[in-house]
PDB file of C-alpha atoms in Angstrom:
ATOM      1  CA  UNK A  71      79.844  69.529  78.714  1.00  0.00           C
ATOM      2  CA  UNK A  72      77.483  69.538  75.722  1.00  0.00           C
ATOM      3  CA  UNK A  73      78.098  66.620  73.350  1.00  0.00           C
ATOM      4  CA  UNK A  74      77.183  65.773  69.771  1.00  0.00           C
ATOM      5  CA  UNK A  75      77.105  62.030  69.124  1.00  0.00           C
ATOM      6  CA  UNK A  76      76.993  60.306  65.753  1.00  0.00           C
ATOM      7  CA  UNK A  77      76.615  56.553  65.374  1.00  0.00           C
ATOM      8  CA  UNK A  78      74.615  55.991  68.556  1.00  0.00           C
ATOM      9  CA  UNK A  79      72.771  53.009  67.056  1.00  0.00           C
ATOM     10  CA  UNK A  80      76.005  51.010  66.673  1.00  0.00           C
ATOM     11  CA  UNK A  81      77.711  48.932  69.346  1.00  0.00           C
ATOM     12  CA  UNK A  82      80.388  51.464  70.273  1.00  0.00           C
ATOM     13  CA  UNK A  83      78.058  54.432  69.856  1.00  0.00           C
ATOM     14  CA  UNK A  84      75.470  52.924  72.174  1.00  0.00           C
ATOM     15  CA  UNK A  85      78.163  52.323  74.748  1.00  0.00           C
ATOM     16  CA  UNK A  86      79.317  55.934  74.445  1.00  0.00           C
ATOM     17  CA  UNK A  87      75.732  57.176  74.764  1.00  0.00           C
ATOM     18  CA  UNK A  88      75.270  55.091  77.912  1.00  0.00           C
ATOM     19  CA  UNK A  89      78.346  56.647  79.535  1.00  0.00           C
ATOM     20  CA  UNK A  90      77.351  60.177  78.514  1.00  0.00           C
ATOM     21  CA  UNK A  91      73.910  59.764  80.067  1.00  0.00           C
ATOM     22  CA  UNK A  92      75.444  58.341  83.252  1.00  0.00           C
ATOM     23  CA  UNK A  93      78.137  61.002  83.664  1.00  0.00           C
ATOM     24  CA  UNK A  94      77.202  64.124  85.613  1.00  0.00           C
ATOM     25  CA  UNK A  95      79.771  66.222  83.738  1.00  0.00           C
ATOM     26  CA  UNK A  96      77.768  65.755  80.515  1.00  0.00           C
ATOM     27  CA  UNK A  97      74.784  68.089  80.554  1.00  0.00           C
ATOM     28  CA  UNK A  98      73.374  67.644  77.039  1.00  0.00           C
ATOM     29  CA  UNK A  99      73.654  65.027  74.300  1.00  0.00           C
ATOM     30  CA  UNK A 100      72.543  65.663  70.727  1.00  0.00           C
ATOM     31  CA  UNK A 101      72.359  62.342  68.866  1.00  0.00           C
ATOM     32  CA  UNK A 102      72.401  62.717  65.081  1.00  0.00           C
ATOM     33  CA  UNK A 103      71.410  59.773  62.916  1.00  0.00           C
ATOM     34  CA  UNK A 104      69.078  58.237  60.378  1.00  0.00           C
ATOM     35  CA  UNK A 105      66.926  56.207  62.780  1.00  0.00           C
ATOM     36  CA  UNK A 106      65.418  56.918  66.213  1.00  0.00           C
ATOM     37  CA  UNK A 107      67.260  55.423  69.183  1.00  0.00           C
ATOM     38  CA  UNK A 108      64.232  54.373  71.180  1.00  0.00           C
ATOM     39  CA  UNK A 109      65.826  55.935  74.275  1.00  0.00           C
ATOM     40  CA  UNK A 110      64.273  58.568  76.499  1.00  0.00           C
ATOM     41  CA  UNK A 111      66.392  60.670  78.865  1.00  0.00           C
ATOM     42  CA  UNK A 112      66.250  64.293  80.093  1.00  0.00           C
ATOM     43  CA  UNK A 113      69.750  64.969  78.694  1.00  0.00           C
ATOM     44  CA  UNK A 114      69.086  63.427  75.297  1.00  0.00           C
ATOM     45  CA  UNK A 115      67.826  65.128  72.161  1.00  0.00           C
ATOM     46  CA  UNK A 116      67.652  63.402  68.783  1.00  0.00           C
ATOM     47  CA  UNK A 117      68.096  64.899  65.339  1.00  0.00           C
ATOM     48  CA  UNK A 118      66.856  62.266  62.876  1.00  0.00           C
ATOM     49  CA  UNK A 119      67.731  63.073  59.270  1.00  0.00           C
ATOM     50  CA  UNK A 120      68.192  61.086  56.026  1.00  0.00           C
ATOM     51  CA  UNK A 121      71.755  62.409  55.720  1.00  0.00           C
ATOM     52  CA  UNK A 122      73.598  62.724  59.058  1.00  0.00           C
ATOM     53  CA  UNK A 123      76.373  64.708  57.396  1.00  0.00           C
ATOM     54  CA  UNK A 124      73.995  67.593  56.675  1.00  0.00           C
ATOM     55  CA  UNK A 125      74.311  69.932  59.675  1.00  0.00           C
ATOM     56  CA  UNK A 126      72.711  72.932  57.960  1.00  0.00           C
ATOM     57  CA  UNK A 127      69.612  72.748  60.144  1.00  0.00           C
ATOM     58  CA  UNK A 128      71.798  72.941  63.260  1.00  0.00           C
ATOM     59  CA  UNK A 129      74.189  75.680  62.137  1.00  0.00           C
ATOM     60  CA  UNK A 130      73.037  78.265  64.663  1.00  0.00           C
ATOM     61  CA  UNK A 131      73.581  75.999  67.678  1.00  0.00           C
ATOM     62  CA  UNK A 132      76.853  74.272  66.730  1.00  0.00           C
ATOM     63  CA  UNK A 133      79.050  76.815  68.591  1.00  0.00           C
ATOM     64  CA  UNK A 134      77.339  75.781  71.841  1.00  0.00           C
ATOM     65  CA  UNK A 135      78.781  72.252  71.847  1.00  0.00           C
ATOM     66  CA  UNK A 136      82.017  71.270  73.525  1.00  0.00           C
ATOM     67  CA  UNK A 137      82.642  67.871  71.932  1.00  0.00           C
ATOM     68  CA  UNK A 138      81.685  65.611  69.060  1.00  0.00           C
ATOM     69  CA  UNK A 139      82.004  61.859  69.529  1.00  0.00           C
ATOM     70  CA  UNK A 140      82.020  60.331  66.043  1.00  0.00           C
ATOM     71  CA  UNK A 141      81.220  56.601  66.286  1.00  0.00           C
ATOM     72  CA  UNK A 142      79.608  56.228  62.871  1.00  0.00           C
ATOM     73  CA  UNK A 143      81.190  53.658  60.588  1.00  0.00           C
ATOM     74  CA  UNK A 144      80.739  50.533  58.501  1.00  0.00           C
ATOM     75  CA  UNK A 145      82.659  47.339  57.880  1.00  0.00           C
ATOM     76  CA  UNK A 146      84.673  47.369  54.648  1.00  0.00           C
ATOM     77  CA  UNK A 147      83.863  43.693  53.963  1.00  0.00           C
ATOM     78  CA  UNK A 148      82.529  43.362  50.415  1.00  0.00           C
ATOM     79  CA  UNK A 149      82.819  47.073  49.648  1.00  0.00           C
ATOM     80  CA  UNK A 150      84.672  48.753  46.793  1.00  0.00           C
ATOM     81  CA  UNK A 151      87.091  51.514  47.777  1.00  0.00           C
ATOM     82  CA  UNK A 152      84.989  54.321  46.298  1.00  0.00           C
ATOM     83  CA  UNK A 153      81.878  53.272  48.237  1.00  0.00           C
ATOM     84  CA  UNK A 154      83.838  52.765  51.454  1.00  0.00           C
ATOM     85  CA  UNK A 155      85.506  56.149  51.059  1.00  0.00           C
ATOM     86  CA  UNK A 156      82.113  57.860  50.685  1.00  0.00           C
ATOM     87  CA  UNK A 157      80.759  56.504  53.967  1.00  0.00           C
ATOM     88  CA  UNK A 158      84.064  56.736  55.835  1.00  0.00           C
ATOM     89  CA  UNK A 159      86.079  59.713  54.641  1.00  0.00           C
ATOM     90  CA  UNK A 160      83.509  61.913  52.854  1.00  0.00           C
ATOM     91  CA  UNK A 161      80.791  61.667  55.492  1.00  0.00           C
ATOM     92  CA  UNK A 162      83.171  62.166  58.413  1.00  0.00           C
ATOM     93  CA  UNK A 163      84.802  65.272  56.951  1.00  0.00           C
ATOM     94  CA  UNK A 164      81.411  66.658  55.909  1.00  0.00           C
ATOM     95  CA  UNK A 165      80.530  66.684  59.614  1.00  0.00           C
ATOM     96  CA  UNK A 166      83.935  67.713  60.953  1.00  0.00           C
ATOM     97  CA  UNK A 167      84.586  70.735  58.736  1.00  0.00           C
ATOM     98  CA  UNK A 168      81.493  72.784  59.701  1.00  0.00           C
ATOM     99  CA  UNK A 169      82.028  71.857  63.352  1.00  0.00           C
ATOM    100  CA  UNK A 170      85.624  73.110  63.207  1.00  0.00           C
ATOM    101  CA  UNK A 171      84.492  76.311  61.504  1.00  0.00           C
ATOM    102  CA  UNK A 172      81.721  76.903  64.062  1.00  0.00           C
ATOM    103  CA  UNK A 173      83.810  76.099  67.117  1.00  0.00           C
ATOM    104  CA  UNK A 174      87.616  75.719  66.810  1.00  0.00           C
ATOM    105  CA  UNK A 175      87.789  74.947  70.551  1.00  0.00           C
ATOM    106  CA  UNK A 176      85.607  71.859  70.168  1.00  0.00           C
ATOM    107  CA  UNK A 177      87.045  68.395  70.890  1.00  0.00           C
ATOM    108  CA  UNK A 178      86.424  65.860  68.108  1.00  0.00           C
ATOM    109  CA  UNK A 179      86.886  62.179  68.925  1.00  0.00           C
ATOM    110  CA  UNK A 180      86.884  59.768  65.981  1.00  0.00           C
ATOM    111  CA  UNK A 181      86.548  55.992  66.251  1.00  0.00           C
ATOM    112  CA  UNK A 182      89.118  54.654  63.796  1.00  0.00           C
ATOM    113  CA  UNK A 183      90.599  51.149  63.847  1.00  0.00           C
ATOM    114  CA  UNK A 184      93.645  49.180  64.904  1.00  0.00           C
ATOM    115  CA  UNK A 185      95.977  48.876  61.929  1.00  0.00           C
ATOM    116  CA  UNK A 186      94.990  52.185  60.352  1.00  0.00           C
ATOM    117  CA  UNK A 187      97.601  53.278  57.805  1.00  0.00           C
ATOM    118  CA  UNK A 188      98.742  56.828  58.557  1.00  0.00           C
ATOM    119  CA  UNK A 189     100.959  56.809  55.447  1.00  0.00           C
ATOM    120  CA  UNK A 190      97.873  56.268  53.221  1.00  0.00           C
ATOM    121  CA  UNK A 191     100.047  54.081  50.943  1.00  0.00           C
ATOM    122  CA  UNK A 192      99.614  50.543  52.258  1.00  0.00           C
ATOM    123  CA  UNK A 193      97.971  47.581  50.534  1.00  0.00           C
ATOM    124  CA  UNK A 194      94.926  47.465  52.831  1.00  0.00           C
ATOM    125  CA  UNK A 195      92.102  49.550  51.349  1.00  0.00           C
ATOM    126  CA  UNK A 196      90.236  50.225  54.585  1.00  0.00           C
ATOM    127  CA  UNK A 197      93.461  51.129  56.418  1.00  0.00           C
ATOM    128  CA  UNK A 198      94.402  53.683  53.737  1.00  0.00           C
ATOM    129  CA  UNK A 199      90.961  55.300  53.817  1.00  0.00           C
ATOM    130  CA  UNK A 200      90.962  55.437  57.616  1.00  0.00           C
ATOM    131  CA  UNK A 201      94.487  56.864  57.514  1.00  0.00           C
ATOM    132  CA  UNK A 202      93.457  59.686  55.198  1.00  0.00           C
ATOM    133  CA  UNK A 203      90.419  60.367  57.380  1.00  0.00           C
ATOM    134  CA  UNK A 204      92.573  60.563  60.506  1.00  0.00           C
ATOM    135  CA  UNK A 205      95.180  62.786  58.870  1.00  0.00           C
ATOM    136  CA  UNK A 206      92.644  65.286  57.562  1.00  0.00           C
ATOM    137  CA  UNK A 207      90.810  65.399  60.895  1.00  0.00           C
ATOM    138  CA  UNK A 208      94.078  66.091  62.706  1.00  0.00           C
ATOM    139  CA  UNK A 209      94.751  68.971  60.299  1.00  0.00           C
ATOM    140  CA  UNK A 210      91.523  70.792  61.215  1.00  0.00           C
ATOM    141  CA  UNK A 211      91.666  73.631  63.775  1.00  0.00           C
ATOM    142  CA  UNK A 212      89.778  71.857  66.563  1.00  0.00           C
ATOM    143  CA  UNK A 213      91.381  69.385  69.011  1.00  0.00           C
ATOM    144  CA  UNK A 214      91.014  65.927  67.494  1.00  0.00           C
ATOM    145  CA  UNK A 215      91.679  62.475  68.911  1.00  0.00           C
ATOM    146  CA  UNK A 216      91.808  59.246  66.956  1.00  0.00           C
ATOM    147  CA  UNK A 217      90.666  56.168  68.909  1.00  0.00           C
ATOM    148  CA  UNK A 218      91.996  52.872  67.544  1.00  0.00           C
ATOM    149  CA  UNK A 219      90.249  50.453  69.897  1.00  0.00           C
ATOM    150  CA  UNK A 220      91.180  47.027  68.507  1.00  0.00           C
ATOM    151  CA  UNK A 221      89.022  44.242  69.959  1.00  0.00           C
ATOM    152  CA  UNK A 222      86.029  45.745  71.795  1.00  0.00           C
ATOM    153  CA  UNK A 223      83.991  43.966  74.444  1.00  0.00           C
ATOM    154  CA  UNK A 224      80.373  45.189  74.486  1.00  0.00           C
ATOM    155  CA  UNK A 225      79.053  46.122  77.934  1.00  0.00           C
ATOM    156  CA  UNK A 226      75.396  45.961  79.079  1.00  0.00           C
ATOM    157  CA  UNK A 227      74.037  43.934  76.177  1.00  0.00           C
ATOM    158  CA  UNK A 228      75.243  46.087  73.288  1.00  0.00           C
ATOM    159  CA  UNK A 229      76.188  43.708  70.450  1.00  0.00           C
ATOM    160  CA  UNK A 230      77.518  44.740  67.069  1.00  0.00           C
ATOM    161  CA  UNK A 231      75.089  45.299  64.196  1.00  0.00           C
ATOM    162  CA  UNK A 232      77.403  43.329  61.879  1.00  0.00           C
ATOM    163  CA  UNK A 233      76.421  39.601  61.902  1.00  0.00           C
ATOM    164  CA  UNK A 234      79.999  38.359  61.473  1.00  0.00           C
ATOM    165  CA  UNK A 235      81.154  40.493  64.399  1.00  0.00           C
ATOM    166  CA  UNK A 236      78.263  39.271  66.579  1.00  0.00           C
ATOM    167  CA  UNK A 237      79.318  35.668  66.020  1.00  0.00           C
ATOM    168  CA  UNK A 238      82.935  36.568  66.784  1.00  0.00           C
ATOM    169  CA  UNK A 239      81.950  38.292  70.040  1.00  0.00           C
ATOM    170  CA  UNK A 240      79.944  35.262  71.186  1.00  0.00           C
ATOM    171  CA  UNK A 241      82.854  32.923  70.466  1.00  0.00           C
ATOM    172  CA  UNK A 242      85.487  35.120  72.087  1.00  0.00           C
ATOM    173  CA  UNK A 243      83.461  36.361  75.083  1.00  0.00           C
ATOM    174  CA  UNK A 244      84.962  33.773  77.494  1.00  0.00           C
ATOM    175  CA  UNK A 245      88.452  34.920  76.478  1.00  0.00           C
ATOM    176  CA  UNK A 246      87.986  38.631  77.202  1.00  0.00           C
ATOM    177  CA  UNK A 247      89.103  38.489  80.859  1.00  0.00           C
ATOM    178  CA  UNK A 248      92.335  36.744  79.833  1.00  0.00           C
ATOM    179  CA  UNK A 249      92.888  39.102  76.918  1.00  0.00           C
ATOM    180  CA  UNK A 250      92.403  42.159  79.110  1.00  0.00           C
ATOM    181  CA  UNK A 251      94.925  40.793  81.594  1.00  0.00           C
ATOM    182  CA  UNK A 252      97.619  39.496  79.259  1.00  0.00           C
ATOM    183  CA  UNK A 253      97.054  41.559  76.094  1.00  0.00           C
ATOM    184  CA  UNK A 254      95.940  45.042  77.243  1.00  0.00           C
ATOM    185  CA  UNK A 255      97.261  46.539  74.011  1.00  0.00           C
ATOM    186  CA  UNK A 256      94.646  44.657  72.021  1.00  0.00           C
ATOM    187  CA  UNK A 257      91.343  44.832  73.902  1.00  0.00           C
ATOM    188  CA  UNK A 258      89.025  47.398  75.494  1.00  0.00           C
ATOM    189  CA  UNK A 259      85.306  47.791  76.296  1.00  0.00           C
ATOM    190  CA  UNK A 260      82.472  50.030  75.156  1.00  0.00           C
ATOM    191  CA  UNK A 261      82.362  51.410  78.701  1.00  0.00           C
ATOM    192  CA  UNK A 262      86.067  52.329  78.663  1.00  0.00           C
ATOM    193  CA  UNK A 263      85.710  53.965  75.247  1.00  0.00           C
ATOM    194  CA  UNK A 264      82.789  56.103  76.409  1.00  0.00           C
ATOM    195  CA  UNK A 265      84.529  57.187  79.582  1.00  0.00           C
ATOM    196  CA  UNK A 266      87.760  57.854  77.681  1.00  0.00           C
ATOM    197  CA  UNK A 267      85.947  60.101  75.213  1.00  0.00           C
ATOM    198  CA  UNK A 268      84.509  62.167  78.040  1.00  0.00           C
ATOM    199  CA  UNK A 269      87.959  62.373  79.657  1.00  0.00           C
ATOM    200  CA  UNK A 270      89.532  63.459  76.354  1.00  0.00           C
ATOM    201  CA  UNK A 271      87.024  66.312  76.106  1.00  0.00           C
ATOM    202  CA  UNK A 272      87.669  67.396  79.706  1.00  0.00           C
ATOM    203  CA  UNK A 273      90.597  69.867  79.939  1.00  0.00           C
ATOM    204  CA  UNK A 274      91.913  68.456  83.230  1.00  0.00           C
ATOM    205  CA  UNK A 275      92.205  64.915  81.863  1.00  0.00           C
ATOM    206  CA  UNK A 276      92.795  65.504  78.132  1.00  0.00           C
ATOM    207  CA  UNK A 277      95.725  63.404  76.854  1.00  0.00           C
ATOM    208  CA  UNK A 278      98.705  64.885  75.044  1.00  0.00           C
ATOM    209  CA  UNK A 279      98.842  62.193  72.353  1.00  0.00           C
ATOM    210  CA  UNK A 280      96.319  62.401  69.536  1.00  0.00           C
ATOM    211  CA  UNK A 281      96.225  58.720  68.477  1.00  0.00           C
ATOM    212  CA  UNK A 282      95.029  56.399  71.242  1.00  0.00           C
ATOM    213  CA  UNK A 283      95.333  52.614  71.291  1.00  0.00           C
ATOM    214  CA  UNK A 284      93.547  50.177  73.660  1.00  0.00           C
ATOM    215  CA  UNK A 285      96.028  50.629  76.513  1.00  0.00           C
ATOM    216  CA  UNK A 286      95.684  54.430  76.230  1.00  0.00           C
ATOM    217  CA  UNK A 287      91.890  54.204  76.027  1.00  0.00           C
ATOM    218  CA  UNK A 288      91.708  51.924  79.071  1.00  0.00           C
ATOM    219  CA  UNK A 289      93.967  54.222  81.080  1.00  0.00           C
ATOM    220  CA  UNK A 290      92.080  57.353  80.047  1.00  0.00           C
ATOM    221  CA  UNK A 291      88.736  55.667  80.722  1.00  0.00           C
ATOM    222  CA  UNK A 292      89.786  54.932  84.292  1.00  0.00           C
ATOM    223  CA  UNK A 293      90.276  58.635  85.102  1.00  0.00           C
ATOM    224  CA  UNK A 294      87.768  60.098  87.581  1.00  0.00           C
ATOM    225  CA  UNK A 295      85.239  62.395  85.933  1.00  0.00           C
TER     226      UNK A 295
END
């Protein structure tokens, strides 16, 4: 499996990268982003560009990839809807559309959020924008999966880049074992997300549902590779 990964500098993206590099079924990883990762691995190649949505320099090789794991995203806190839409909807579809055109058999996995509004009509701005992004991704000709992970426990020292989230993770860390036992619909890990993405892009383990919640992600992430 050859994988394109966006958002590898973020908490979830770093967790996904870790699982891709560890999994023997993944042969190549192309990480696209604005800043170098500071990671060296025989499987890994980086494409550092000011605008990660511009795939024009990679057009000739896009048909050779089997999956795109899209982990790029920002918090909506303090953002106006227009600005949030640019970095959430516009950027995501600018990547997804040329990928779908180059390889309709590609699997595209998008990290969305718990509470995303599929109707696009709710009061929550971020949920509407995420809902529109999901809906338009699902309408493209490739096979798309929407991951709505809820509360995510970072594995192997991979904290969030958002200060508020880092504080929240420190405060809630002792509760994660209890949450995973008694509230499996609400919590997952970066490791489970990475493994679930690989499983979703593997024909033998690909799920039938296109919108996956924490319980689905945890189950899929436990499948043997």
